[in-house]
XYZ file of C-alpha atoms in Angstrom:
557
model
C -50.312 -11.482 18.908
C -49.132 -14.326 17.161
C -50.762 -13.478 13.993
C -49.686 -10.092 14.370
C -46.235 -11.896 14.109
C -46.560 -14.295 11.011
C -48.280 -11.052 9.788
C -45.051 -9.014 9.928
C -42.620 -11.663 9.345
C -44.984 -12.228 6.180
C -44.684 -8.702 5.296
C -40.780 -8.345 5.869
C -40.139 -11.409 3.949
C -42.619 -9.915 0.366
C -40.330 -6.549 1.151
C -36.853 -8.429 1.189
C -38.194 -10.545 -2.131
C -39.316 -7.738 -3.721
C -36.213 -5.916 -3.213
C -33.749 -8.636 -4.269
C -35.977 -9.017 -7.791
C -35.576 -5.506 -8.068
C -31.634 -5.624 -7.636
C -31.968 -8.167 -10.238
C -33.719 -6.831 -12.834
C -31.558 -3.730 -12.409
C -28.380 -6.012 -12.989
C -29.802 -7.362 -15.864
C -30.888 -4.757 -17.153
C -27.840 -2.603 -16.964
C -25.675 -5.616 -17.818
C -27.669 -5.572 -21.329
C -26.874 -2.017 -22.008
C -23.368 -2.409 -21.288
C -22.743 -5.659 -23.190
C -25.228 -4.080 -26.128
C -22.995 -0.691 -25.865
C -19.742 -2.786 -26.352
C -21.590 -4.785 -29.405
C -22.059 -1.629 -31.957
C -18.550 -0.665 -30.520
C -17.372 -3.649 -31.618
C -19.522 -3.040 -34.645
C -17.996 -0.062 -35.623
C -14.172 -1.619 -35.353
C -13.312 0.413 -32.269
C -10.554 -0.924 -30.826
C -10.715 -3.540 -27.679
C -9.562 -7.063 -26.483
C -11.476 -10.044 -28.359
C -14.846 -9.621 -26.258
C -17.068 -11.933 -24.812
C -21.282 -11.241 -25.363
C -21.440 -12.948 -21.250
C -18.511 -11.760 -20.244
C -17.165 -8.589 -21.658
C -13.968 -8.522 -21.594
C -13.630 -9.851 -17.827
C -11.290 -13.009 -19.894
C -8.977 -10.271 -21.418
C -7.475 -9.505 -17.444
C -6.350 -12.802 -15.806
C -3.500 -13.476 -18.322
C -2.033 -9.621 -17.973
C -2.120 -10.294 -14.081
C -0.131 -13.057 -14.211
C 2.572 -11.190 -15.591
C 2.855 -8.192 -12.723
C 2.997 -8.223 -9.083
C 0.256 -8.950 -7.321
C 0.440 -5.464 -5.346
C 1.108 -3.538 -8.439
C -1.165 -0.503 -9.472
C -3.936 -1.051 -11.858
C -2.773 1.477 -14.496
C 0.230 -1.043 -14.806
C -2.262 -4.008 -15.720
C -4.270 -1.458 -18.110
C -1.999 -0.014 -19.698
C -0.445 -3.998 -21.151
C -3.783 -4.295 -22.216
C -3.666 -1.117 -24.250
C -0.494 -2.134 -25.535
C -1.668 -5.586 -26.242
C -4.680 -4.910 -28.163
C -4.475 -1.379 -29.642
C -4.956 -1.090 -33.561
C -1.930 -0.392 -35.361
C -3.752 2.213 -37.556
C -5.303 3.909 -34.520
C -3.614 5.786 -31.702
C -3.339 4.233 -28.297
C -6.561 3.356 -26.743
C -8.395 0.564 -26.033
C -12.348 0.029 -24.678
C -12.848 -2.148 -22.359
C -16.220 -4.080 -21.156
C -15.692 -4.951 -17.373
C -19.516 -5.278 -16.166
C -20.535 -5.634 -13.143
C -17.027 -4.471 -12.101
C -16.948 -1.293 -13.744
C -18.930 0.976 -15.771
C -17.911 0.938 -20.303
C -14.456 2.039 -20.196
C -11.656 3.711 -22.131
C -8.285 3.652 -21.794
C -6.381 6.510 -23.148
C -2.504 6.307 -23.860
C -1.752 8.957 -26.121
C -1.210 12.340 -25.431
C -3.256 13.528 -28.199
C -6.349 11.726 -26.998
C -5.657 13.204 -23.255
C -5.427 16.828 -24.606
C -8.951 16.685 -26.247
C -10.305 14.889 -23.354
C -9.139 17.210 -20.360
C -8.491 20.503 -22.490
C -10.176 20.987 -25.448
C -13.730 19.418 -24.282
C -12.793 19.510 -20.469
C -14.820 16.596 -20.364
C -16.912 16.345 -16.474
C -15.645 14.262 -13.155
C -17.240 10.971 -13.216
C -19.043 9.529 -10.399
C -16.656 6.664 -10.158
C -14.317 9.307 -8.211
C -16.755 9.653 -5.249
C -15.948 5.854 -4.214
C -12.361 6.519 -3.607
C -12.410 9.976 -2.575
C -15.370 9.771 0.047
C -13.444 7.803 2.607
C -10.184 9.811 2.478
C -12.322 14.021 2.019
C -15.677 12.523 3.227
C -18.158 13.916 0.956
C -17.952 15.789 -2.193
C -14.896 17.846 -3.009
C -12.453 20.086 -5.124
C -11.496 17.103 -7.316
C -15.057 15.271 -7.891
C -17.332 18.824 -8.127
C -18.713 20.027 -11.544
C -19.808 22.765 -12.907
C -20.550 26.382 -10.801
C -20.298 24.722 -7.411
C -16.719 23.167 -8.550
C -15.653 26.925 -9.782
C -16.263 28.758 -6.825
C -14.793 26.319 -5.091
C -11.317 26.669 -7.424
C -11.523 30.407 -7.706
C -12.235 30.608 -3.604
C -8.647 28.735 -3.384
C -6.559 29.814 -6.246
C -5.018 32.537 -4.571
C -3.339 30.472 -1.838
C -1.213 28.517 -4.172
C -0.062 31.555 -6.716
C 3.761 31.138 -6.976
C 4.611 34.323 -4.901
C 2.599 33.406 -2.309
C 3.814 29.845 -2.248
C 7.471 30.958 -2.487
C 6.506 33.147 1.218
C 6.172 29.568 2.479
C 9.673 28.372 2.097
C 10.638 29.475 5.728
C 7.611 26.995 7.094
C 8.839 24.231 4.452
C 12.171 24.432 5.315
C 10.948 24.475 9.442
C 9.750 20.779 8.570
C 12.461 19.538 5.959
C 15.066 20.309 8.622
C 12.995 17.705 11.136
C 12.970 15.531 7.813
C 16.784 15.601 7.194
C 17.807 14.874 10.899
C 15.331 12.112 10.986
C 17.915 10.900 8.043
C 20.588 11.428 10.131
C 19.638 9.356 12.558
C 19.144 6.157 10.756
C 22.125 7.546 9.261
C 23.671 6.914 12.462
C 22.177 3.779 13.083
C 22.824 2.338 9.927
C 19.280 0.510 10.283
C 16.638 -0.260 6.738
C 13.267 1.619 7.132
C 11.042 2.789 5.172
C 11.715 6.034 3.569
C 8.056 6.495 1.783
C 6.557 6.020 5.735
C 8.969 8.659 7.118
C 8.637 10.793 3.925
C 4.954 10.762 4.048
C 4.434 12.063 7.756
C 7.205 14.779 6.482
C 4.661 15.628 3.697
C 2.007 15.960 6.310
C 3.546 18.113 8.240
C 4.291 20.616 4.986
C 0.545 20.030 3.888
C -0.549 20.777 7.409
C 0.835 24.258 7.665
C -0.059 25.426 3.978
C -3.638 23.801 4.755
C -4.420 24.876 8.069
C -1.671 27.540 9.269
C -0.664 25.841 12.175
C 2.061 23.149 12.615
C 0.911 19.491 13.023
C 4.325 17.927 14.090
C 3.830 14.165 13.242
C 7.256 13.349 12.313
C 8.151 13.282 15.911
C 5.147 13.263 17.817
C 1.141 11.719 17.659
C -1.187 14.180 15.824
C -4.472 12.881 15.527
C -5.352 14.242 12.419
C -2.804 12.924 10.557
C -2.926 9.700 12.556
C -6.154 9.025 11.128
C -5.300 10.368 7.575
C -2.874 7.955 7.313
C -4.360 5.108 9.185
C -7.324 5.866 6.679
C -5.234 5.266 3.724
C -3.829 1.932 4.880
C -7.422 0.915 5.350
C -9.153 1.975 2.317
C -9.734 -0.449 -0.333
C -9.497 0.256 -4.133
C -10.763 -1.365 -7.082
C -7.861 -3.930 -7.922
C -7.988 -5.416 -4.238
C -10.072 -8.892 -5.062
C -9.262 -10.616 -2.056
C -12.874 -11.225 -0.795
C -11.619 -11.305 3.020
C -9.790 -8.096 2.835
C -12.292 -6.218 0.784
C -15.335 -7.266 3.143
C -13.273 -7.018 6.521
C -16.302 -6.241 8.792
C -13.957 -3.955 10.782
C -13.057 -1.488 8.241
C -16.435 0.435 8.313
C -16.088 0.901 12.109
C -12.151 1.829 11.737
C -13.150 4.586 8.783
C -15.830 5.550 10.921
C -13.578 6.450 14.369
C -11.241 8.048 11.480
C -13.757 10.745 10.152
C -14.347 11.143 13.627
C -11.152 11.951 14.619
C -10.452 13.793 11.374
C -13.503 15.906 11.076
C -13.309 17.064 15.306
C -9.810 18.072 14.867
C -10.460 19.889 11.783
C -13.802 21.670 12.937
C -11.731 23.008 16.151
C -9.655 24.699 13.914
C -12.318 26.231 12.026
C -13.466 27.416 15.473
C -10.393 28.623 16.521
C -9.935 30.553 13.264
C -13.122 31.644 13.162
C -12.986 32.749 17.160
C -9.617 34.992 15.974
C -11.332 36.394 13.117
C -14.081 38.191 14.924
C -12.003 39.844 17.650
C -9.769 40.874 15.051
C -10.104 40.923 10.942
C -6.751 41.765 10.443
C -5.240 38.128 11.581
C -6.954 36.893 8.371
C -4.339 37.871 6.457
C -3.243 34.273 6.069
C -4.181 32.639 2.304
C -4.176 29.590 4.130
C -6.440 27.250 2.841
C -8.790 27.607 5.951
C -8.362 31.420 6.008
C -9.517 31.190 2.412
C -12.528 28.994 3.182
C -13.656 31.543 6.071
C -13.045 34.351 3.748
C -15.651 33.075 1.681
C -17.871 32.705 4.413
C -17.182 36.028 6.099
C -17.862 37.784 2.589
C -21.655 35.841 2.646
C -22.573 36.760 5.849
C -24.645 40.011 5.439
C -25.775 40.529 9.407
C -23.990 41.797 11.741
C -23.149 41.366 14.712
C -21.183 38.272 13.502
C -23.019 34.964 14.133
C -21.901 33.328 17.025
C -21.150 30.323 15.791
C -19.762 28.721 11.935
C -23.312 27.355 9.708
C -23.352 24.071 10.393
C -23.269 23.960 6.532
C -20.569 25.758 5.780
C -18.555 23.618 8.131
C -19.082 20.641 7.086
C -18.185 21.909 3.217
C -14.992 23.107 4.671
C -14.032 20.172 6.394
C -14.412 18.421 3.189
C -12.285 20.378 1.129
C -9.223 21.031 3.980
C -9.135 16.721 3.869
C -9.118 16.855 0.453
C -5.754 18.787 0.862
C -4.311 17.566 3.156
C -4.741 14.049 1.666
C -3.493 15.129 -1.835
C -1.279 17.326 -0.786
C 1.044 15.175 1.330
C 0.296 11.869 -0.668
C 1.740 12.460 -4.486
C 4.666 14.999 -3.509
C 6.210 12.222 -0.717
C 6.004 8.967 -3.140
C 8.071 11.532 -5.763
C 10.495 12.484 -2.918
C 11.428 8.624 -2.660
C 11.726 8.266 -7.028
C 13.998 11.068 -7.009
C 16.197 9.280 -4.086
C 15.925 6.207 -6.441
C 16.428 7.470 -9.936
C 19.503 10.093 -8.623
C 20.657 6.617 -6.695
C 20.865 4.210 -9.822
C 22.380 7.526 -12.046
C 25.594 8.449 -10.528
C 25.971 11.364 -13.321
C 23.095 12.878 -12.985
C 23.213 13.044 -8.832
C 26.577 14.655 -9.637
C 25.787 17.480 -11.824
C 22.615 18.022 -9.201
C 24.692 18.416 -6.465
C 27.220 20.819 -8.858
C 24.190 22.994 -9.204
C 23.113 23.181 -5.436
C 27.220 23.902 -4.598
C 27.016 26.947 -7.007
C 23.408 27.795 -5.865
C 24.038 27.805 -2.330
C 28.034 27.241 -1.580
C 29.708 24.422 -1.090
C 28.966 24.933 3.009
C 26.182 22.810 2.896
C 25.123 23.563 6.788
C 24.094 27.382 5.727
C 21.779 26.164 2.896
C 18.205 26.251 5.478
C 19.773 30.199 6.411
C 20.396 31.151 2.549
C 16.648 29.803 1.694
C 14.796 31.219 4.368
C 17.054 34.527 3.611
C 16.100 34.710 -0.411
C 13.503 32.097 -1.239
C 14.003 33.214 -4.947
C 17.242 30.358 -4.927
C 14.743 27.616 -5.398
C 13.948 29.153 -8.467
C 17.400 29.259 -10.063
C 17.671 25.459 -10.061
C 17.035 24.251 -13.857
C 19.020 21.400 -13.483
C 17.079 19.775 -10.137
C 13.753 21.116 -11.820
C 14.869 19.057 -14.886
C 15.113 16.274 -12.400
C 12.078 16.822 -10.773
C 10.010 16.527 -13.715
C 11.757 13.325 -15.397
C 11.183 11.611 -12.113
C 7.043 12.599 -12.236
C 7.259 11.317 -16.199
C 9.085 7.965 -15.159
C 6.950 7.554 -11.816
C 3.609 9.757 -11.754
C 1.788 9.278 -8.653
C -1.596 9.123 -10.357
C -4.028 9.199 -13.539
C -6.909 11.247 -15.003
C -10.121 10.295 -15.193
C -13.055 12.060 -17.026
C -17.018 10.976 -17.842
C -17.996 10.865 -21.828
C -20.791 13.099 -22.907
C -23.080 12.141 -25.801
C -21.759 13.550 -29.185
C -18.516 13.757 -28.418
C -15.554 11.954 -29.882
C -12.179 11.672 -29.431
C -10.486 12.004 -32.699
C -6.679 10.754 -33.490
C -4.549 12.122 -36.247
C -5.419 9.429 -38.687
C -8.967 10.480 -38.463
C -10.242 7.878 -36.210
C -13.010 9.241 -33.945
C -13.867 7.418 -30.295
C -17.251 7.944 -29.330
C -17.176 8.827 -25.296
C -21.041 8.797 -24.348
C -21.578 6.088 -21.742
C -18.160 5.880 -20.492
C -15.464 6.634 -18.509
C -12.270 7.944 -19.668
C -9.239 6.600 -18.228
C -6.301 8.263 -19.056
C -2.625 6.885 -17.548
C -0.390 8.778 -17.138
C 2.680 6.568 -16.670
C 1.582 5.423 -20.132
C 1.088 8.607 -21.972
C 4.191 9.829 -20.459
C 6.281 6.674 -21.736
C 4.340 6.371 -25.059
C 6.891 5.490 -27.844
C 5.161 6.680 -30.891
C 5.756 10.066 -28.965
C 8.872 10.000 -26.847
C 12.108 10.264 -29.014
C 15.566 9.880 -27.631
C 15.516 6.002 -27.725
C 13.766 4.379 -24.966
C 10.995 6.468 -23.433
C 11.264 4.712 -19.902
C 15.156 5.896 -19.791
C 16.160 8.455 -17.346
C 16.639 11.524 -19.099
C 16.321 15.155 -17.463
C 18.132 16.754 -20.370
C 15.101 16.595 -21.971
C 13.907 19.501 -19.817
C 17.042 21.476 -21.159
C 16.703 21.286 -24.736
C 14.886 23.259 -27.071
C 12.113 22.064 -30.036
C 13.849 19.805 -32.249
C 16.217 17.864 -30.374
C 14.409 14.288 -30.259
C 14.098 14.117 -26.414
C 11.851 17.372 -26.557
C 8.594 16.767 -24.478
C 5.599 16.033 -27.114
C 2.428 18.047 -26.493
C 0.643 17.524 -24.150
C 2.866 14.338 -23.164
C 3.329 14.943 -19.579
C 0.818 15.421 -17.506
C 1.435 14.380 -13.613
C -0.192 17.502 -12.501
C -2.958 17.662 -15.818
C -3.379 20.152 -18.105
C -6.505 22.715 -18.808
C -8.795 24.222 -16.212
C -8.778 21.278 -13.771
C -4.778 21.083 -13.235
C -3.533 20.919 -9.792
C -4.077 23.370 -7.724
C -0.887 22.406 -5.729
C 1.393 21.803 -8.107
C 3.703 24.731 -7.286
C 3.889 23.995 -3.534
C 4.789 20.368 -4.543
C 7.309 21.357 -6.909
C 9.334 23.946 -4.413
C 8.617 21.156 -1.615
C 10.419 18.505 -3.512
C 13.384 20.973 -4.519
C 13.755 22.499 -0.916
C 14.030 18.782 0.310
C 16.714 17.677 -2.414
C 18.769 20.965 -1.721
C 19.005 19.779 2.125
C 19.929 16.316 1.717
C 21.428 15.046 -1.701
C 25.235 16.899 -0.623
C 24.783 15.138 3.217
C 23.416 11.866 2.667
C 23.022 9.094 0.220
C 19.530 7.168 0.208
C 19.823 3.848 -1.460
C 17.217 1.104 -1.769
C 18.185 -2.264 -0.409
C 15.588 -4.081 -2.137
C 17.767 -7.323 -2.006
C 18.110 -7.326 2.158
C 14.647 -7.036 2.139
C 13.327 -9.627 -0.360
C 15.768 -12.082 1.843
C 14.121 -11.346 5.111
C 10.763 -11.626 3.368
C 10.380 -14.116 0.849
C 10.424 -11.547 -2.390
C 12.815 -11.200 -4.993
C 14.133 -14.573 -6.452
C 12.443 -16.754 -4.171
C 9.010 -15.379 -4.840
C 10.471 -15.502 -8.437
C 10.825 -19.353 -7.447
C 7.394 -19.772 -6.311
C 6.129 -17.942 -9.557
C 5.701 -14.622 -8.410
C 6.304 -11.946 -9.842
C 8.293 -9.082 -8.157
C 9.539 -6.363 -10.946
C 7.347 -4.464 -13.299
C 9.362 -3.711 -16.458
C 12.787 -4.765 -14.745
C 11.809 -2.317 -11.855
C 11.985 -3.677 -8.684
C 10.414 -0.385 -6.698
C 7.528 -0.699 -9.038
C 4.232 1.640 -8.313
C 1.464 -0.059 -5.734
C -1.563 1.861 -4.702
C -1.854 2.992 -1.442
C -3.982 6.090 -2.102
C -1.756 7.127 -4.583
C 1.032 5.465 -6.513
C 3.643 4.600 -4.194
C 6.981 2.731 -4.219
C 6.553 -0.954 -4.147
C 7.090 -2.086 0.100
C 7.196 1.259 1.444
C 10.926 1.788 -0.379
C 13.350 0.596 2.023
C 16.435 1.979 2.275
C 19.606 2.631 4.062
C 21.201 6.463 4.465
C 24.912 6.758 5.116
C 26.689 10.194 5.442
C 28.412 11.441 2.262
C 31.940 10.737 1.980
């Protein structure tokens, strides 16, 4: 027996040897590639921070760090980089060598680079994605899918976010905006700070949840579990620019994203049940385009037995449950942070909050208490808002909630208008939008982060017309999002309700006092403003107002 023993403990210890030299040579060996990659790159003049044969490029980050907050988004930190160390007779990109952290890179800043990339070569999902979406959809989904399994899975969707049908929703939007808006009230009332991106996000939730899964979640007021764990699974997932070692290797998280599948996936598979359960006593209650009508339409038209099967494919449920997360995540997420930037930007611009609330009194009437009745009456109103749409749409430019980012193929180049071509194979494409979309070799109309939603008004010609291709919070081509309509009316339906009411204004000041920000981290050499802007972008999922936005409401006088 006790040979037996030194035996096995013999054998275990060869295995665990030969598996750590085999994770080495693998580093090693990949490290090579990358750092020989970046060499001919370097060869062949592309453009890129001065590199390092060891170390890539890893040198080229500390110094931009110390200049932003330490909670800011990456793109932020990228895109001074770009700015830092593009070529003045190339466009604005930069390559960047960040092994082990990160596969070759390139950073794209220029609109003209980010049309070829996601238009005119609709250039493939990387694998990067799955890391960050896994946690939140858990498994593969809408947004990281290629090829034919990623077009059925668009086509099987599109029709449940086709403006009509999206506009047959503003009854069920305005349902939840009117929870939103006394919510408002009541702090309102109070007079207390909170956080408007935490109350505005369960509001999202609650929009996302009815479009998503026809039924009405209710977690502004009351526990749901599935968006409990939604956004509990947010707050605990860790991206790429977190390098606190004791935060990024909490042993705890894997057990709390655990219990939140869990609790995600069971609530969302009794819905499929239920759904499913209505369907086969009667077809006609599918009428919904919900997104889980839609994914049981596709499953009902597959099925070629009948009787029905008692029970969903194991299979097809767990696809499903996939792509409803996937919604509801991104759904809720980007369309709440740009909620809070409009507050903000209509806040620090007493003109233009004006002339929006001119449009909603001739709109709607100047009796703002019949504006929910008048919606739900003619849902067409939301569309005769130019003005607030104009708004909408500077606000994503100024403050989009996220970026693009696409996988190089071999033989193909990006090419800018002075000729220069950027070979893509081995890499992955990075393009940032808060970048592109503030770009001043493209943006005219003096400074390109200004607040400007004239520029939405005016025709070719005038210098603050949009550049092609220039603004792209909801991308461009074949992969745009899906939900982009829904977000838009959901965004406009919310401002109609509460900009004539209430005023929403950050108090970034009371809270720096009560928690060592502002000048006294300032004092302490921190850094608490990116570009002047105190409610600077952090990453929590997506791009969100820096400390949750807090703010005060007060009634209108």
């Amino acid at each position: 027996m006790g040979s037996f023993e030194v035996l096995s403990a013999g054998r275990v210890a060869s295995v665990c040897l030969t598996a750590c030299a085999g994770a080495l040579v693998y580093l090693v060996v990949k490290g090579y590639h990358a750092r020989r990659t970046f060499y001919r790159l370097r060869q062949q003049g592309m453009p890129m921070p001065p590199w390092n044969p060891i170390l890539g490029h890893l040198l080229a980050v500390p110094p931009v760090m110390k200049t932003l907050p330490e909670d800011t988004q990456q793109p932020d930190a990228f895109e001074a980089l770009c700015k830092a160390h593009e070529k003045e007779d190339m466009d604005s990109i930069i390559y960047l060598d960040m092994w082990p952290f990160a596969d070759p890179m390139i950073v794209i800043c220029s609109p003209v680079l980010a049309v070829q990339a996601c238009q005119e070569h609709d250039l493939p999902k990387p694998p990067i994605l799955h890391a960050f979406f896994n946690p939140l959809a858990g498994g593969d989904n809408l947004f990281t899918m290629n090829g034919p399994v990623w077009k059925r899975s668009r086509a099987l969707f599109n029709s449940g976010f086709g403006a009509g049908y999206i506009l047959e929703q503003t009854s069920h939007i305005v349902d939840e905006a009117e929870i939103y808006v006394e919510i408002l009230r009541e702090h309102a009332r109070k007079g207390d700070m909170f956080s408007l991106d935490d109350v505005t996000c369960w509001y999202t939730m609650d929009i996302i949840g009815t479009v998503t899964l026809d039924s009405r979640l209710q977690s502004q007021r009351q526990h749901n579990p599935l968006a409990t764990a939604m956004r509990r699974q947010i707050r605990w997932h860790v991206l790429d620019n977190e390098w606190n070692l004791f935060i990024r290797w909490n042993p705890a998280r894997p057990f709390v994203q655990w219990y939140n599948n869990r609790q995600m996936d069971r609530y969302v598979s009794g819905e499929l049940d239920k759904r499913y359960a209505e369907w086969k006593e009667d077809e006609n209650t599918a009428s919904s385009r919900s997104v889980i009508h839609l994914a049981l339409a596709g499953y009902m038209a597959q099925q070629k037995t009948l009787p029905r099967p008692p029970r969903l494919d194991p299979a097809f449920k767990a696809w499903a449950i996939v792509q409803i997360r996937l919604f509801l995540f991104a759904g809720h997420d980007s369309t709440s942070s740009t909620i809070c930037y409009c507050f903000h930007l209509l806040q620090s611009h007493p003109a233009a909050l004006a002339r929006l609330r001119a449009e909603h009194d001739a709109v709607f009437g100047t009796d703002v208490a019949t504006t929910s009745q008048k919606l739900r009456a003619n849902p067409a109103l939301a569309n005769q808002l130019p003005y607030t749409t104009a708004v909408i749409k500077e606000t994503l430019r100024l403050f989009p909630p996220a970026s693009a980012m696409r996988g190089g193929l071999p033989g193909v180049s990006l090419v800018d208008a002075q000729g220069n071509a950027y070979p893509t194979e081995g890499t992955n494409i990075w393009i940032l939008h808060s970048a592109v979309q503030r770009n001043p070799k493209y943006w005219g109309g003096g400074d390109p982060a200004a607040f400007h939603p004239e520029r939405w008004l005016v025709g070719p010609g005038d210098p603050l017309y949009p550049p092609r291709g220039g603004w792209r919070p909801f991308e461009h081509g074949a992969r745009n999002c899906l939900g982009q309509t829904l977000a838009m009316l959901d965004i406009k339906i919310t401002l109609a309700l509460t900009v004539r009411e209430l005023d929403v204004r950050s108090v970034y000041d009371e809270w720096d006092a009560l928690n060592g920000g502002g000048a006294k981290a300032a004092g302490k050499g921190k850094v608490k403003t990116v570009n002047g802007e105190r409610a600077y972008q952090t990453q929590v999922g997506g791009a969100h107002p820096a400390d949750g936005f807090p703010c005060r409401v007060r009634f209108r006088v």
